[in-house]
Amino acid sequence: MLWAALLLPRLGLDALARSVPDADARMQQLALVSRDQACPLIVDAMPRVREAGVRRGQTLAAAQALFPALKTAIRDPAQECRLRELLAGWAYGYSSQVSLREDDAILIEVGGSFSLFGPWPRLERRWREELNALGITHRFAVAPTALGALALARAQDGALVGNAATLRQALDALPIGHARLDPLVVEALRGMGLSRLREVYALPRAGLIRRFGAALAEHLDRLRGAAPDPLPLYRPPDRFHARMEFDHEIESSETLRFPLHRLVGDLCAFLTSRDGGVQQLAIVLEHDPLQFRQRAPTRLAIGLQSPQRDARTIFELCLLRLQASPVPAPVRALGVQAENLPPFVPLARDLFDEARGAQLDWPQLADRLHNRLGADAVYALAVSDDPRPEHAWRKRSIAPAAAPVRRPGPRPGWLLRRPLPLRGEPKRILAGPERIEAGWWDGGDLRRDYYVIETQQGQRAWAFRGIGGEAPWLLHGWFA
């Protein structure tokens, strides 16, 4: 087996930055701080802030002295957890063995993926492109053990070790702080004058266990692959829920454009990982509970005619729906939810149809109109179960129709709005009579005998007269 360690060194900042446009100057002056109100500490900081000397573990007061323009945000572990789960779903599209055991990394078994996605250099290049598009700072390493890959990722981004012998050599040269040992153990080992893992492995095992316990020896064995390292494996959920919280109120749909784009991108990455699509989803606008206690979150439903997972298509539909609905109250959080995720079947495309890419086909156009104008404004026609010609059709949704209702006799292509007296007698009767007696249940009772006739002018028409044959002829439609 070969494990790829996806190390997330800026997880907290990445989780926060994904809801902020790249051009936002405040983000470049930002640092994450702990929730300790008595003495908040710096958890992480943007590059511009780090260049001024701000480091992890500093007090907020010390950081502000080094960088007076510092902006701060409180670290949100729940937000980081949601981002890790999103990335696990993305990784699941490449491997069925994905683990979230580590708080700042994702472990992915890639040995079985090379036959599908090509050798590691090609797969690594693809992963980096996709993670950059998601706005994720990352480091990679590949090794025969998961812990070994994690240690190498801290030391060298892009490290590749393919066998156990090479792994031993690579691990021996690493600082002991890279091995994910307990911080107290690392401090004690350094107090003994040890700095590299080779020096730790050189110690007598019995003495190491006697001083530090069996857990350290077992960890060192798992690091090299001398002992098994069972990992809890990730399984993707059957639905998608993602949200972004804001540190200020948003009152316009245009300002929600950027975070919505991020969330839709997350949705489509999730759909791709499970080879699924989405046909029904919802945008959820959450309002400040202190100001609007009686106002529930605003839900904007988006429907598609067939399952889709193209990010551009879904985002455009969501944006149309959002712009068509005024924001009813200031927004403090934005969410995208999809409960049902049907399989995705790509539509067939003509190989030589060059103009197809620049044109909207009917399902895409219908989806846009439906989400821009509303469900009541866009509809299709369907044959009604009511046999009365005046009630022969009804409105239906633009989704694919069921099998049409079949009528016992021929029907004209052009039905008149109301029957008109026929001028003169029919030249001849071509078909009929077809008797229609209906409507007694709603007060619209009718009893008619319908005929297909040829008029004196040679036209084919649909006409009727009352039962008994003595009432005058009435014209009700024309055949082509």
Coordinates of C-alpha atoms in Angstrom, one line a residue:
M1 CA 0.0 0.0 0.0
L2 CA 1.0 3.6 -0.6
W3 CA -0.4 6.4 1.5
A4 CA -0.6 10.1 0.4
A5 CA -0.7 12.5 3.3
L6 CA -2.5 15.7 2.4
L7 CA -1.2 18.2 5.0
L8 CA -3.3 21.3 5.7
P9 CA -1.0 23.8 7.3
R10 CA -3.4 26.7 7.0
L11 CA -6.7 25.0 7.6
G12 CA -8.2 27.7 9.9
L13 CA -7.2 30.6 7.6
D14 CA -8.3 28.6 4.5
A15 CA -11.7 27.9 6.0
L16 CA -12.2 31.6 6.8
A17 CA -10.8 32.9 3.5
R18 CA -13.2 30.8 1.4
S19 CA -16.1 33.2 2.4
V20 CA -14.1 36.3 1.5
P21 CA -13.3 37.6 -2.0
D22 CA -9.6 37.4 -2.9
A23 CA -9.4 41.1 -3.4
D24 CA -10.5 41.9 0.2
A25 CA -7.6 43.8 1.7
R26 CA -8.7 43.0 5.2
M27 CA -7.8 39.3 4.6
Q28 CA -4.2 40.1 4.0
Q29 CA -3.9 41.7 7.5
L30 CA -5.6 38.9 9.3
A31 CA -4.6 36.6 12.1
L32 CA -6.5 33.8 13.8
V33 CA -6.7 34.0 17.6
S34 CA -7.7 31.5 20.2
R35 CA -11.0 31.8 22.1
D36 CA -9.3 32.5 25.4
Q37 CA -10.7 35.9 26.3
A38 CA -8.2 36.4 29.2
C39 CA -5.1 35.9 27.1
P40 CA -5.9 35.3 23.4
L41 CA -3.0 33.7 21.5
I42 CA -2.1 33.8 17.8
V43 CA -3.1 30.5 16.1
D44 CA -2.1 31.4 12.6
A45 CA -1.5 34.5 10.4
M46 CA -1.5 35.5 6.8
P47 CA 1.9 35.8 5.0
R48 CA 2.0 39.7 5.2
V49 CA 1.4 39.5 8.9
R50 CA 4.1 36.8 9.4
E51 CA 6.6 38.9 7.5
A52 CA 6.2 41.5 10.3
G53 CA 7.3 38.9 12.9
V54 CA 4.0 37.6 14.1
R55 CA 4.2 34.0 15.1
R56 CA 2.0 31.2 16.4
G57 CA 1.7 31.2 20.2
Q58 CA 2.3 34.9 20.6
T59 CA -0.1 36.9 22.7
L60 CA -2.4 39.2 20.8
A61 CA -0.9 42.3 22.5
A62 CA 2.6 41.3 21.2
A63 CA 1.3 40.7 17.7
Q64 CA -0.4 44.1 17.6
A65 CA 2.8 45.7 18.7
L66 CA 4.6 44.1 15.8
F67 CA 1.8 44.8 13.3
P68 CA -0.5 47.7 14.3
A69 CA -2.9 47.2 11.4
L70 CA -3.6 43.6 12.5
K71 CA -7.2 42.3 11.9
T72 CA -8.3 39.3 14.0
A73 CA -10.8 36.5 13.8
I74 CA -11.5 33.9 16.4
R75 CA -10.6 30.4 15.3
D76 CA -13.7 28.2 14.6
P77 CA -12.9 24.5 14.9
A78 CA -16.4 23.6 13.6
Q79 CA -15.7 25.5 10.4
E80 CA -12.4 23.7 10.1
C81 CA -14.1 20.3 10.6
R82 CA -16.6 21.1 7.8
L83 CA -13.8 21.9 5.4
R84 CA -11.9 18.7 6.3
E85 CA -15.1 16.7 5.6
L86 CA -15.5 18.5 2.3
L87 CA -11.9 17.6 1.3
A88 CA -12.4 14.0 2.4
G89 CA -15.4 13.9 0.1
W90 CA -13.2 15.3 -2.7
A91 CA -10.5 12.7 -2.0
Y92 CA -13.1 9.9 -2.0
G93 CA -13.4 10.5 -5.7
Y94 CA -9.9 9.1 -6.1
S95 CA -9.7 6.4 -3.4
S96 CA -12.1 4.4 -1.3
Q97 CA -9.7 4.5 1.6
V98 CA -9.7 8.0 3.0
S99 CA -9.1 8.7 6.7
L100 CA -9.8 11.8 8.8
R101 CA -7.9 10.6 11.9
E102 CA -5.5 13.5 11.9
D103 CA -6.9 17.0 12.8
D104 CA -4.7 18.8 10.2
A105 CA -4.4 16.3 7.5
I106 CA -6.2 13.8 5.3
L107 CA -4.7 10.3 4.6
I108 CA -5.4 8.8 1.2
E109 CA -4.4 5.3 0.0
V110 CA -3.2 5.9 -3.6
G111 CA -1.5 2.6 -4.5
G112 CA -4.7 1.4 -6.1
S113 CA -5.4 4.7 -7.9
F114 CA -2.4 4.8 -10.2
S115 CA -4.0 2.3 -12.7
L116 CA -7.0 4.7 -13.1
F117 CA -5.4 8.1 -12.8
G118 CA -1.9 7.6 -14.0
P119 CA 1.4 7.7 -12.1
W120 CA 1.9 9.8 -9.0
P121 CA 3.5 12.9 -10.7
R122 CA 0.4 13.2 -13.0
L123 CA -2.0 12.6 -10.1
E124 CA -0.2 15.0 -7.9
R125 CA -0.3 17.7 -10.6
R126 CA -4.1 17.1 -10.9
W127 CA -4.7 17.2 -7.2
R128 CA -2.7 20.5 -6.8
E129 CA -4.7 22.2 -9.5
E130 CA -8.0 21.1 -8.0
L131 CA -7.0 22.1 -4.4
N132 CA -5.8 25.5 -5.6
A133 CA -9.1 26.0 -7.3
L134 CA -10.8 25.2 -4.0
G135 CA -8.6 27.7 -2.2
I136 CA -6.7 25.2 -0.1
T137 CA -3.1 25.6 1.1
H138 CA -1.5 22.1 1.1
R139 CA 1.5 19.9 1.2
F140 CA 1.9 16.3 -0.1
A141 CA 4.0 13.3 0.6
V142 CA 3.7 9.6 -0.3
A143 CA 5.1 6.7 1.6
P144 CA 4.3 3.0 2.4
T145 CA 2.9 4.1 5.8
A146 CA 0.4 6.8 6.7
L147 CA 2.4 8.1 9.6
G148 CA 5.5 8.1 7.5
A149 CA 3.8 10.1 4.8
L150 CA 2.7 12.7 7.4
A151 CA 6.2 13.1 8.7
L152 CA 7.7 13.5 5.3
A153 CA 5.0 16.0 4.3
R154 CA 6.1 18.3 7.1
A155 CA 9.7 18.0 6.0
Q156 CA 9.4 18.2 2.2
D157 CA 6.4 19.0 0.1
G158 CA 6.1 16.5 -2.7
A159 CA 8.3 13.8 -1.1
L160 CA 7.8 10.3 -2.7
V161 CA 9.1 7.2 -1.0
G162 CA 8.1 4.0 -2.7
N163 CA 9.4 1.1 -0.4
A164 CA 10.1 0.3 3.2
A165 CA 13.9 0.4 2.9
T166 CA 13.9 3.9 1.5
L167 CA 11.3 5.0 4.0
R168 CA 13.6 4.0 6.9
Q169 CA 16.4 6.1 5.4
A170 CA 14.2 9.1 4.9
L171 CA 12.7 8.9 8.4
D172 CA 16.1 8.5 10.1
A173 CA 17.1 12.0 8.8
L174 CA 14.0 13.7 10.0
P175 CA 13.8 15.9 13.2
I176 CA 12.0 14.2 16.0
G177 CA 9.4 17.0 16.0
H178 CA 8.1 15.8 12.6
A179 CA 7.1 12.3 13.9
R180 CA 3.8 13.4 15.6
L181 CA 5.0 12.3 19.0
D182 CA 3.5 13.7 22.2
P183 CA 4.9 17.2 22.8
L184 CA 6.1 16.2 26.3
V185 CA 7.9 13.2 24.9
V186 CA 9.6 15.4 22.2
E187 CA 10.7 17.8 24.9
A188 CA 12.1 15.0 27.0
L189 CA 14.0 13.5 24.1
R190 CA 15.5 16.8 23.2
G191 CA 16.5 17.2 26.9
M192 CA 18.5 13.9 26.4
G193 CA 20.3 15.6 23.5
L194 CA 18.4 13.8 20.7
S195 CA 17.4 15.7 17.6
R196 CA 17.0 13.1 14.8
L197 CA 14.8 10.1 14.6
R198 CA 17.8 7.8 13.9
E199 CA 19.0 8.6 17.3
V200 CA 15.7 7.6 18.9
Y201 CA 15.6 4.3 16.9
A202 CA 19.2 3.6 18.1
L203 CA 18.1 3.6 21.8
P204 CA 17.6 0.2 23.5
R205 CA 13.9 -0.6 23.1
A206 CA 13.5 -2.0 26.6
G207 CA 14.9 1.2 28.1
L208 CA 12.7 3.4 25.8
I209 CA 9.6 1.5 26.9
R210 CA 10.6 1.7 30.6
R211 CA 11.1 5.4 30.5
F212 CA 8.3 6.5 28.0
G213 CA 5.9 3.6 28.0
A214 CA 4.9 1.1 25.3
A215 CA 2.9 3.7 23.3
L216 CA 6.1 5.5 22.1
A217 CA 7.6 2.2 20.8
E218 CA 4.4 1.2 19.1
H219 CA 4.2 4.7 17.4
L220 CA 7.7 4.3 16.2
D221 CA 6.9 0.9 14.8
R222 CA 3.8 2.2 13.0
L223 CA 5.9 5.0 11.6
R224 CA 8.3 2.5 9.8
G225 CA 5.6 -0.1 9.0
A226 CA 6.9 -2.6 11.5
A227 CA 3.4 -2.7 13.1
P228 CA -0.1 -2.4 11.6
D229 CA -1.7 1.0 11.8
P230 CA -5.5 0.6 11.4
L231 CA -7.2 3.8 10.3
P232 CA -10.9 4.8 10.6
L233 CA -12.2 5.2 7.1
Y234 CA -14.4 8.0 5.8
R235 CA -17.7 7.3 4.2
P236 CA -19.5 10.1 2.3
P237 CA -22.9 11.1 3.5
D238 CA -26.0 10.6 1.4
R239 CA -26.8 14.3 1.4
F240 CA -24.9 17.6 1.1
H241 CA -25.1 20.4 3.6
A242 CA -22.6 23.3 3.6
R243 CA -22.7 26.7 5.1
M244 CA -20.6 29.8 5.6
E245 CA -20.9 32.3 8.4
F246 CA -20.1 36.0 8.1
D247 CA -18.7 38.4 10.7
H248 CA -21.0 41.1 9.4
E249 CA -24.5 41.5 8.0
I250 CA -25.1 41.2 4.2
E251 CA -28.1 42.9 2.8
S252 CA -27.7 42.5 -1.0
S253 CA -27.7 39.4 -3.2
E254 CA -24.7 40.6 -5.1
T255 CA -22.5 40.5 -2.0
L256 CA -23.5 36.8 -1.6
R257 CA -22.2 36.0 -5.1
F258 CA -18.7 35.0 -4.0
P259 CA -19.6 32.7 -1.1
L260 CA -22.4 31.2 -3.2
H261 CA -19.8 30.4 -5.9
R262 CA -17.6 28.7 -3.3
L263 CA -20.5 26.6 -1.9
V264 CA -21.6 25.5 -5.3
G265 CA -18.1 24.5 -6.2
D266 CA -18.0 22.4 -3.0
L267 CA -21.2 20.8 -3.9
C268 CA -20.0 19.8 -7.4
A269 CA -16.7 18.5 -6.0
F270 CA -18.7 16.4 -3.6
L271 CA -21.0 15.1 -6.4
T272 CA -18.0 14.2 -8.6
S273 CA -16.4 12.2 -5.8
R274 CA -19.5 10.0 -5.5
D275 CA -20.3 10.0 -9.2
G276 CA -23.7 11.6 -8.6
G277 CA -25.7 14.6 -9.6
V278 CA -28.3 17.0 -8.1
Q279 CA -31.8 17.8 -9.4
Q280 CA -33.2 19.6 -6.4
L281 CA -31.3 21.9 -4.0
A282 CA -31.9 24.9 -1.8
I283 CA -30.1 28.1 -0.9
V284 CA -30.6 28.9 2.8
L285 CA -30.2 32.5 4.1
E286 CA -29.8 32.6 7.8
H287 CA -30.7 35.8 9.6
D288 CA -29.4 37.3 12.9
P289 CA -31.4 35.4 15.6
L290 CA -31.0 38.3 18.0
Q291 CA -32.6 40.9 15.7
F292 CA -35.0 38.6 13.9
R293 CA -36.2 36.0 16.4
Q294 CA -39.5 35.4 14.7
R295 CA -37.9 35.0 11.2
A296 CA -37.0 31.5 10.1
P297 CA -34.2 31.0 7.6
T298 CA -35.1 31.9 4.1
R299 CA -35.1 28.9 1.7
L300 CA -34.8 29.4 -2.0
A301 CA -35.5 26.1 -3.9
I302 CA -33.8 25.4 -7.2
G303 CA -35.0 22.7 -9.6
L304 CA -33.4 21.1 -12.6
Q305 CA -35.0 18.9 -15.2
S306 CA -32.3 16.3 -15.0
P307 CA -29.4 15.6 -12.6
Q308 CA -26.5 17.9 -13.1
R309 CA -23.0 18.4 -11.5
D310 CA -21.5 21.1 -13.7
A311 CA -20.5 23.9 -11.4
R312 CA -21.0 26.7 -13.9
T313 CA -24.5 25.5 -14.8
I314 CA -25.6 25.1 -11.2
F315 CA -24.1 28.3 -10.1
E316 CA -25.8 30.3 -12.8
L317 CA -29.2 28.8 -11.8
C318 CA -28.6 29.5 -8.1
L319 CA -27.5 33.1 -8.9
L320 CA -30.7 33.7 -11.0
R321 CA -32.8 32.3 -8.2
L322 CA -31.1 34.5 -5.7
Q323 CA -31.3 37.6 -7.8
A324 CA -35.0 37.0 -8.4
S325 CA -35.7 37.0 -4.7
P326 CA -35.0 40.2 -2.7
V327 CA -33.1 39.5 0.5
P328 CA -35.8 39.8 3.2
A329 CA -33.5 40.6 6.1
P330 CA -29.7 41.0 6.7
V331 CA -27.9 37.6 6.2
R332 CA -25.4 36.3 8.7
A333 CA -24.9 32.8 7.1
L334 CA -25.4 31.2 3.7
G335 CA -26.0 27.6 3.1
V336 CA -26.5 25.2 0.2
Q337 CA -28.4 21.9 0.8
A338 CA -29.2 19.0 -1.4
E339 CA -31.1 16.0 0.2
N340 CA -31.4 13.7 -2.8
L341 CA -28.4 12.9 -5.0
P342 CA -29.4 10.8 -7.9
P343 CA -26.9 9.1 -10.3
F344 CA -25.4 11.4 -12.9
V345 CA -25.7 10.4 -16.6
P346 CA -24.0 12.8 -19.0
L347 CA -26.1 13.9 -22.0
A348 CA -24.9 12.7 -25.4
R349 CA -23.4 15.4 -27.5
D350 CA -22.9 15.6 -31.3
L351 CA -19.2 15.1 -32.1
F352 CA -19.1 17.7 -34.9
D353 CA -21.7 20.2 -33.6
E354 CA -19.4 23.2 -33.0
A355 CA -22.2 25.6 -32.2
R356 CA -23.7 23.4 -29.5
G357 CA -21.3 24.7 -26.8
A358 CA -22.4 28.3 -27.4
Q359 CA -26.1 27.6 -27.4
L360 CA -28.5 26.6 -24.6
D361 CA -30.4 23.4 -25.2
W362 CA -34.1 23.3 -24.1
P363 CA -33.5 21.7 -20.7
Q364 CA -30.9 24.4 -19.8
L365 CA -33.1 27.2 -21.0
A366 CA -36.1 25.8 -19.2
D367 CA -34.1 25.6 -16.0
R368 CA -32.9 29.2 -16.3
L369 CA -36.4 30.5 -17.0
H370 CA -37.9 28.4 -14.2
N371 CA -35.5 29.7 -11.6
R372 CA -35.5 33.2 -12.8
L373 CA -39.2 33.8 -13.3
G374 CA -40.6 31.3 -10.8
A375 CA -42.4 27.9 -11.1
D376 CA -45.8 29.5 -12.0
A377 CA -44.4 31.5 -14.9
V378 CA -42.9 28.6 -16.8
Y379 CA -44.9 25.5 -17.6
A380 CA -45.6 23.0 -20.3
L381 CA -48.9 21.7 -21.6
A382 CA -50.3 18.2 -21.0
V383 CA -53.4 16.3 -22.1
S384 CA -56.1 16.3 -19.4
D385 CA -58.1 13.3 -18.2
D386 CA -61.3 15.3 -18.7
P387 CA -63.0 14.2 -22.0
R388 CA -64.6 17.7 -22.6
P389 CA -62.7 19.5 -25.4
E390 CA -62.8 22.8 -23.5
H391 CA -60.9 21.1 -20.7
A392 CA -58.6 19.0 -23.0
W393 CA -55.3 20.4 -21.7
R394 CA -53.8 21.5 -18.5
K395 CA -50.6 23.1 -17.2
R396 CA -47.9 20.9 -16.0
S397 CA -44.3 21.3 -14.8
I398 CA -41.5 21.5 -17.3
A399 CA -40.1 18.1 -16.1
P400 CA -40.3 15.2 -18.6
A401 CA -43.9 14.2 -19.0
A402 CA -45.5 10.9 -18.4
A403 CA -47.2 8.9 -21.2
P404 CA -49.9 11.1 -22.8
V405 CA -53.6 10.3 -22.4
R406 CA -55.0 8.7 -25.5
R407 CA -58.4 9.8 -26.9
P408 CA -60.8 7.4 -28.6
G409 CA -61.2 9.5 -31.7
P410 CA -59.2 12.0 -33.8
R411 CA -58.6 15.5 -32.4
P412 CA -57.9 18.7 -34.4
G413 CA -54.6 20.5 -34.2
W414 CA -56.4 23.8 -33.8
L415 CA -59.2 24.0 -31.2
L416 CA -61.3 27.1 -31.3
R417 CA -61.7 29.1 -28.1
R418 CA -65.5 28.7 -28.3
P419 CA -67.7 26.8 -30.8
L420 CA -69.0 28.8 -33.8
P421 CA -72.0 28.1 -36.0
L422 CA -71.1 26.2 -39.1
R423 CA -72.0 28.0 -42.4
G424 CA -74.1 25.6 -44.3
E425 CA -74.3 21.9 -44.1
P426 CA -71.2 19.7 -44.2
K427 CA -70.3 18.5 -47.7
R428 CA -69.7 15.1 -46.3
I429 CA -69.0 13.3 -43.0
L430 CA -65.6 11.7 -42.8
A431 CA -65.8 10.1 -39.4
G432 CA -68.1 9.9 -36.4
P433 CA -70.2 10.2 -34.4
E434 CA -68.1 10.2 -31.2
R435 CA -70.4 10.9 -28.3
I436 CA -69.1 12.9 -25.4
E437 CA -71.2 13.1 -22.3
A438 CA -69.4 14.6 -19.3
G439 CA -69.3 17.4 -16.8
W440 CA -72.2 16.5 -14.6
W441 CA -69.9 16.5 -11.6
D442 CA -69.0 20.2 -11.7
G443 CA -72.1 21.8 -13.3
G444 CA -70.6 21.9 -16.8
D445 CA -72.7 19.1 -18.2
L446 CA -72.6 18.6 -22.0
R447 CA -74.0 15.9 -24.3
R448 CA -72.6 16.1 -27.9
D449 CA -72.0 14.0 -31.0
Y450 CA -68.7 15.0 -32.7
Y451 CA -67.9 14.4 -36.3
V452 CA -64.9 14.9 -38.7
I453 CA -66.5 16.7 -41.6
E454 CA -65.5 18.2 -44.9
T455 CA -66.9 21.7 -45.4
Q456 CA -68.4 23.1 -48.6
Q457 CA -65.0 24.8 -49.2
G458 CA -63.1 21.5 -48.9
Q459 CA -61.7 22.0 -45.4
R460 CA -61.4 19.2 -42.8
A461 CA -63.1 20.3 -39.6
W462 CA -64.2 19.0 -36.2
A463 CA -67.9 19.8 -35.6
F464 CA -70.7 18.6 -33.3
R465 CA -74.4 18.8 -32.8
G466 CA -76.7 17.9 -30.0
I467 CA -77.7 14.3 -29.4
G468 CA -80.6 13.5 -31.6
G469 CA -79.3 15.1 -34.8
E470 CA -81.8 18.0 -34.9
A471 CA -79.6 20.8 -33.4
P472 CA -77.6 23.0 -35.6
W473 CA -74.0 22.2 -36.5
L474 CA -71.3 23.9 -34.4
L475 CA -67.7 24.2 -35.6
H476 CA -65.1 23.4 -32.8
G477 CA -61.8 22.9 -34.6
W478 CA -59.7 22.5 -37.7
F479 CA -57.5 19.7 -38.9
A480 CA -54.3 20.5 -40.8

